[in-house]
XYZ file of C-alpha atoms in Angstrom:
338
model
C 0.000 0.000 0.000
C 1.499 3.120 -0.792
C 0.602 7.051 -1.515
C -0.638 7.261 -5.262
C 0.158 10.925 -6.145
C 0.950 14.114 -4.708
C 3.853 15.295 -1.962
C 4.053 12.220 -0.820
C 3.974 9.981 -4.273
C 5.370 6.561 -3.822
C 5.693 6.915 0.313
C 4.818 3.101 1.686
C 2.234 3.150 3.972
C 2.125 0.326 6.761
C -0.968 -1.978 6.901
C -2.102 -5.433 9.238
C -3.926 -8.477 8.408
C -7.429 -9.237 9.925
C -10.862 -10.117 9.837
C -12.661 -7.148 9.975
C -9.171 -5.111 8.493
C -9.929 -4.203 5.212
C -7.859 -1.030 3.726
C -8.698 0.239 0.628
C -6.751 -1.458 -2.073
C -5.151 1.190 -4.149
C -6.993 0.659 -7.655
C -9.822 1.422 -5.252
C -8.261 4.511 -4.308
C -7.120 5.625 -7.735
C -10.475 5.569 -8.941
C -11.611 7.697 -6.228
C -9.480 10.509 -6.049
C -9.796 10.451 -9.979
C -13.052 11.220 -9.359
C -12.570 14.271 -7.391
C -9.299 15.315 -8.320
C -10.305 18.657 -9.165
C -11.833 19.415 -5.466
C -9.303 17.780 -3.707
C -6.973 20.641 -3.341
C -7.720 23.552 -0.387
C -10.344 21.123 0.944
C -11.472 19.845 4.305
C -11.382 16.056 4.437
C -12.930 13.587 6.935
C -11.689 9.766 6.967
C -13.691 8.797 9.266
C -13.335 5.008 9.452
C -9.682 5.700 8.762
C -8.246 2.064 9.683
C -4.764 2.587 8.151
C -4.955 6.328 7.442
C -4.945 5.318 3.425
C -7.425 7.508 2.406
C -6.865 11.017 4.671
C -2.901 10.814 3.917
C -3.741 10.559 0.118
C -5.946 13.896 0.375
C -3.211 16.068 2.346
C -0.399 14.227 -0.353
C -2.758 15.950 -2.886
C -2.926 19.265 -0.884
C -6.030 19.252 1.116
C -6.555 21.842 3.790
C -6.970 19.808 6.267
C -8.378 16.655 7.097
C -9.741 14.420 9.955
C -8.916 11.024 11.184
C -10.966 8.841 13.156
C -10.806 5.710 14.439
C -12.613 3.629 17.234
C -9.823 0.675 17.270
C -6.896 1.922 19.497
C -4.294 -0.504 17.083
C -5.905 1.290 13.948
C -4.958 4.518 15.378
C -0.859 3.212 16.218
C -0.839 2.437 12.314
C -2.319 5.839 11.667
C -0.052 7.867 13.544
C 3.094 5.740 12.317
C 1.685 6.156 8.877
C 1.661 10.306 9.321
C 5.638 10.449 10.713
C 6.931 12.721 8.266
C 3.758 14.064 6.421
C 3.130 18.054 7.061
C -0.412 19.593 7.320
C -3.476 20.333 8.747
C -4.467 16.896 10.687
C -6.491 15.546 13.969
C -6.103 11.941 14.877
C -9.444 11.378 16.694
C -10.419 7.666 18.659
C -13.846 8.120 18.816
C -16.578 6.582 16.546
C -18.118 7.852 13.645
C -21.484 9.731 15.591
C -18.640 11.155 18.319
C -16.822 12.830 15.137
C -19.447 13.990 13.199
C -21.504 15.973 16.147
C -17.843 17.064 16.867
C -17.073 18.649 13.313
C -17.538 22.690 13.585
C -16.915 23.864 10.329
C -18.934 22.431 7.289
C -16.463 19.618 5.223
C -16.162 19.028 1.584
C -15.890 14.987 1.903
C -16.567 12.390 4.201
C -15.344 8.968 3.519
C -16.866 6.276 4.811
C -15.236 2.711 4.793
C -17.007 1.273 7.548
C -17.188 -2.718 8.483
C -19.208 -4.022 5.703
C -21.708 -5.504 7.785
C -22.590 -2.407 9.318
C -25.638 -0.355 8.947
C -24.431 3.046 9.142
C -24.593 5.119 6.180
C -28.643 5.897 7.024
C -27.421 7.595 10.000
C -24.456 9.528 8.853
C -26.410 11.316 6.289
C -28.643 11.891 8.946
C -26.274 13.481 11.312
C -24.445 15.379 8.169
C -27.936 16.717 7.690
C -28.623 17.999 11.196
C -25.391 19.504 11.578
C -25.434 21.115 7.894
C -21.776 19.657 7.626
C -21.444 19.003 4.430
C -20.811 22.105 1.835
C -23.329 22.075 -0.815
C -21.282 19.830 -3.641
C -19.655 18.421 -0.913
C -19.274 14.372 -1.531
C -20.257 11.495 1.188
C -17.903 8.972 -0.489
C -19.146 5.404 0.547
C -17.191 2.282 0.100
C -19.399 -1.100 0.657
C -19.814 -4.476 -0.722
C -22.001 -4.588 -4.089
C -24.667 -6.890 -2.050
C -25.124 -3.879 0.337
C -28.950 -2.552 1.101
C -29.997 0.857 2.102
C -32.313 3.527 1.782
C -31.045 7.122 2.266
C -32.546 9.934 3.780
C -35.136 12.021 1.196
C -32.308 14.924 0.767
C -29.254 12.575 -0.075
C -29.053 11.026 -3.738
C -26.212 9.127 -5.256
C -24.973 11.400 -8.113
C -22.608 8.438 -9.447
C -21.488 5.006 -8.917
C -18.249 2.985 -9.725
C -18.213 -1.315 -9.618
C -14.549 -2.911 -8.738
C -16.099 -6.837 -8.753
C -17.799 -7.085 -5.493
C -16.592 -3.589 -4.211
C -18.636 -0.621 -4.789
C -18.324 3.237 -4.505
C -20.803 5.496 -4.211
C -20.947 9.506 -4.319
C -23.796 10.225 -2.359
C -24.690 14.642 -2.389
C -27.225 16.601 -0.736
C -30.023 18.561 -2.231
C -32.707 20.636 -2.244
C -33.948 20.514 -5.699
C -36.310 17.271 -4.673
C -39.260 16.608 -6.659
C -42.395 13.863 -6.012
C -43.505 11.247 -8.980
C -46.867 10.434 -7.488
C -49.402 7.328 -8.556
C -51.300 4.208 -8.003
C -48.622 2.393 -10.672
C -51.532 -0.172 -11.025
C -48.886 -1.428 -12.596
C -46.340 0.930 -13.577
C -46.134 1.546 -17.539
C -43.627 3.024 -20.019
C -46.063 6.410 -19.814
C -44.762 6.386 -15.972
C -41.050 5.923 -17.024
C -41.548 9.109 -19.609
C -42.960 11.371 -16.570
C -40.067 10.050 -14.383
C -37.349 10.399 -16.802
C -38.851 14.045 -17.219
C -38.701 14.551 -13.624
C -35.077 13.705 -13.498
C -34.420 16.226 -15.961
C -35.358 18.863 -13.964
C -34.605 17.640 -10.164
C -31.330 16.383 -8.466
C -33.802 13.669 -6.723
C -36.832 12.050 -7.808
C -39.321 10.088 -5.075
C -41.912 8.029 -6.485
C -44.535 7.812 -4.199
C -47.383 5.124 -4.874
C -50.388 5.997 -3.056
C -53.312 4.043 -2.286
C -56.440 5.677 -3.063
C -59.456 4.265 -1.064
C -61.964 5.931 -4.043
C -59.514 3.803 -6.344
C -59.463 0.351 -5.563
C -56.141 -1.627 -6.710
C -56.202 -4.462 -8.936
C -51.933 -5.241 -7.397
C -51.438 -5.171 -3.639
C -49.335 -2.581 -2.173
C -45.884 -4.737 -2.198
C -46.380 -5.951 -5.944
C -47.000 -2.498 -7.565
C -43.391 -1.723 -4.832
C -41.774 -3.987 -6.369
C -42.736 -3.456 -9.825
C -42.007 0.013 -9.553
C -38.457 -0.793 -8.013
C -37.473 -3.333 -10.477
C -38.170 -0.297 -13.204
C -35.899 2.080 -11.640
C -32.992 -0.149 -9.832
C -31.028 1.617 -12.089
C -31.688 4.785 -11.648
C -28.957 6.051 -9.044
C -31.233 9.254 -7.914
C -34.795 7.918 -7.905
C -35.878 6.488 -4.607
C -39.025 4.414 -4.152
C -41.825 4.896 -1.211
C -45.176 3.989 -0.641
C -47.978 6.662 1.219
C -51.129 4.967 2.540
C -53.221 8.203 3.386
C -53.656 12.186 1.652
C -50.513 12.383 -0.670
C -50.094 16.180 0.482
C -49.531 15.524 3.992
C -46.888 12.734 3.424
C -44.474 15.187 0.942
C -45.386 17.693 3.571
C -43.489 15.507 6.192
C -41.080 14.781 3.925
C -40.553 18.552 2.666
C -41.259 17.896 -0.539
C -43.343 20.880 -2.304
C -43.250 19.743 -6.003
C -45.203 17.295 -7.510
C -44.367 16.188 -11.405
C -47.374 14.766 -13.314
C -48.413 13.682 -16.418
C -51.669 14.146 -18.565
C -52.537 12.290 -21.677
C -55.621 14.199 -23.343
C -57.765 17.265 -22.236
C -59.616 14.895 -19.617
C -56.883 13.642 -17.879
C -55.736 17.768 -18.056
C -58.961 19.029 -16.376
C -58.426 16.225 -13.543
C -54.975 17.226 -13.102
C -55.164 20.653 -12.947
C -58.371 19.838 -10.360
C -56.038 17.846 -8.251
C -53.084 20.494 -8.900
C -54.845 22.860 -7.142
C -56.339 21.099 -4.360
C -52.785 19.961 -3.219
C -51.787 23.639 -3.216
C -54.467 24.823 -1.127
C -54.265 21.861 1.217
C -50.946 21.543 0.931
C -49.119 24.207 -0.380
C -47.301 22.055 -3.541
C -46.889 22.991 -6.657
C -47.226 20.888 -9.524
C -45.880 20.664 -13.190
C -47.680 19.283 -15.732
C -46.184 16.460 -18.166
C -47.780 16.140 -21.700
C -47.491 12.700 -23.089
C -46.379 12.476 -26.314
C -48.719 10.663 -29.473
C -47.071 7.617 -28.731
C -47.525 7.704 -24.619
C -50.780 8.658 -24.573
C -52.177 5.583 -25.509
C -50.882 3.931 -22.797
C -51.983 2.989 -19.469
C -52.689 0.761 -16.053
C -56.153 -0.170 -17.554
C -54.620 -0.805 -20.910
C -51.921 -3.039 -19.246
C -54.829 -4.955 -17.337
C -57.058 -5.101 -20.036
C -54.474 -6.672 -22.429
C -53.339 -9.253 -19.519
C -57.253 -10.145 -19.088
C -57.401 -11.055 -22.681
C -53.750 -12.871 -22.663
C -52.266 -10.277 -24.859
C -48.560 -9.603 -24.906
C -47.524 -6.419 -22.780
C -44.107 -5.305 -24.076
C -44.316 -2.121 -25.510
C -46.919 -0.977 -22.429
C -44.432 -1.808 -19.304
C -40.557 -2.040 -18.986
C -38.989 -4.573 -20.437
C -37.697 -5.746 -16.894
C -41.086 -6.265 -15.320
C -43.151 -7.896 -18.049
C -42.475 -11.588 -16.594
C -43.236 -10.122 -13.042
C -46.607 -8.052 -14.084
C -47.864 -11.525 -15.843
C -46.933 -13.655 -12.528
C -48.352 -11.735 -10.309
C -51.608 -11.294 -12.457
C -51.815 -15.057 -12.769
C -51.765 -15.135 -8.951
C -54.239 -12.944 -8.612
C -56.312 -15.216 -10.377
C -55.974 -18.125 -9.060
């Protein structure tokens, strides 16, 4: 293990063998400071599962301002301070764990890198924390290392701008924003004309949450947790669209959420005059705004009650729903009528 580039190119940095010891290897590291190469310099790092030190010791070797090291493990914090004899800078060695540093942070940091245990469930929380504490400048990077098999949901501000794959090692660049919109439906199932609006939405907003509701005027033909995961198996690759379900007046859940935009769709002049209807009742009630979609020729021939009428009659559905959910839309219909 060594010191890729900067001051301190080619210095050998000291490692240990373990279980739950797991430095960053350096292709790893390449790819990660290639990444943010250009923000690297003049800026306030934290490595805060810092095990060998790897990761801060790279950022002051490429001239950041200063940069934080913390550590719960009292033998990861003996390599760490052997690792830093004859580096110069701006540097605190904390033992504490990763809450203990972040409430402790007074000034707001460009990155946080988080390398933690892969069996931990942590990440949640952090963002949390970096949240409450507004500690994170605004294109400021939560850089998170875990294993590709890895489940989490994060916190309705927090989006992952970009991903890299290194086999069963994965990075993710997770930012904050404000610029949050709302996809809202019944996805009774979800259909390509959904996809459109969302893809739209992403367009114009950092993060998109697509919020199936349950309308009791609307009965479902899918329960609840197929149209979830119908609508998650459509969008598992979309890196900034997250997935949740609201069981109750749309306007108060994106209320508690702070969420104030809603992005909609509307195929023909009816569908308009119930949109704009619902448009401004979720103003009033709510005070959201919401921005109309028009579908285009092709899109606005499809939808939900297309998608079940064609399944009733045992007609092919590709071209109505994505490709990835047209075996899962048939199951599930031929268990519903069973």
């Amino acid at each position: 293990m060594r010191v890729i580039a900067g001051k301190y190119r080619g210095k050998v940095l000291q490692s240990f063998e373990g279980r739950d010891i797991r430095p960053t290897i350096d292709r790893v590291k390449e790819s990660i400071f290639n990444v943010i190469q250009f923000d690297v310099k003049d800026s306030i790092f934290v490595d805060l599962f810092a095990g060998t030190g790897s990761i801060g010791i790279e950022a002051l070797s490429r001239g950041a301002k200063s940069v934080i090291f913390s550590d719960i493990a009292k033998s990861s914090l003996d390599i760490i301070n052997s690792n830093l004899k004859g580096i110069d800078g701006n540097y605190r060695v904390l033992n504490r764990d990763y809450r203990e540093t972040l409430y402790s942070i007074k000034d707001q940091v460009d990155f946080i890198f988080v390398d933690a245990p892969y069996k931990m469930d942590c990440i949640e929380e952090i963002c949390e924390i970096a949240d409450s504490k507004n500690c994170l400048k605004n294109n400021g990077y939560i850089i998170y290392e875990h294993d590709e098999n890895k489940e989490f949901n994060l916190p309705t501000k927090f989006y992952i701008e970009k991903r890299k794959k290194f086999g069963i090692v994965v990075v993710d660049y997770i930012k904050k924003t404000d610029k949050i919109c709302a996809v809202t439906g019944s996805f009774d199932p979800i259909t390509l004309g959904h996809m459109c609006i969302i893809e739209h939405a992403r367009k114009l907003f950092d993060k998109v949450v697509v919020v199936i509701a349950q309308n009791e005027e609307k009965k479902s033909f899918f329960t609840f947790d197929q149209r979830k995961q119908m609508v998650e198996e459509s969008l598992k690759e979309y890196l900034n669209v997250s997935v949740e379900v609201c069981n109750g007046y749309v306007f108060e859940y994106l209320n508690k959420k702070n969420i104030n935009v809603i992005v909609r769709g509307y195929r023909n002049n009816v569908d308009y005059e119930y949109e704009r209807e619902m448009s401004a009742y979720n103003k009033e009630h709510g005070n959201i705004d919401t921005l109309l979609y028009q579908a285009s020729e092709e899109e606005s021939f499809i939808s939900s009650t297309q998608v079940r009428n064609y399944l009733e009659k045992n007609e092919k559905i590709i071209g109505l729903v994505p490709k990835s959910i047209v075996k899962l839309v048939n199951r599930f219909y031929k268990e519903k009528n069973k």
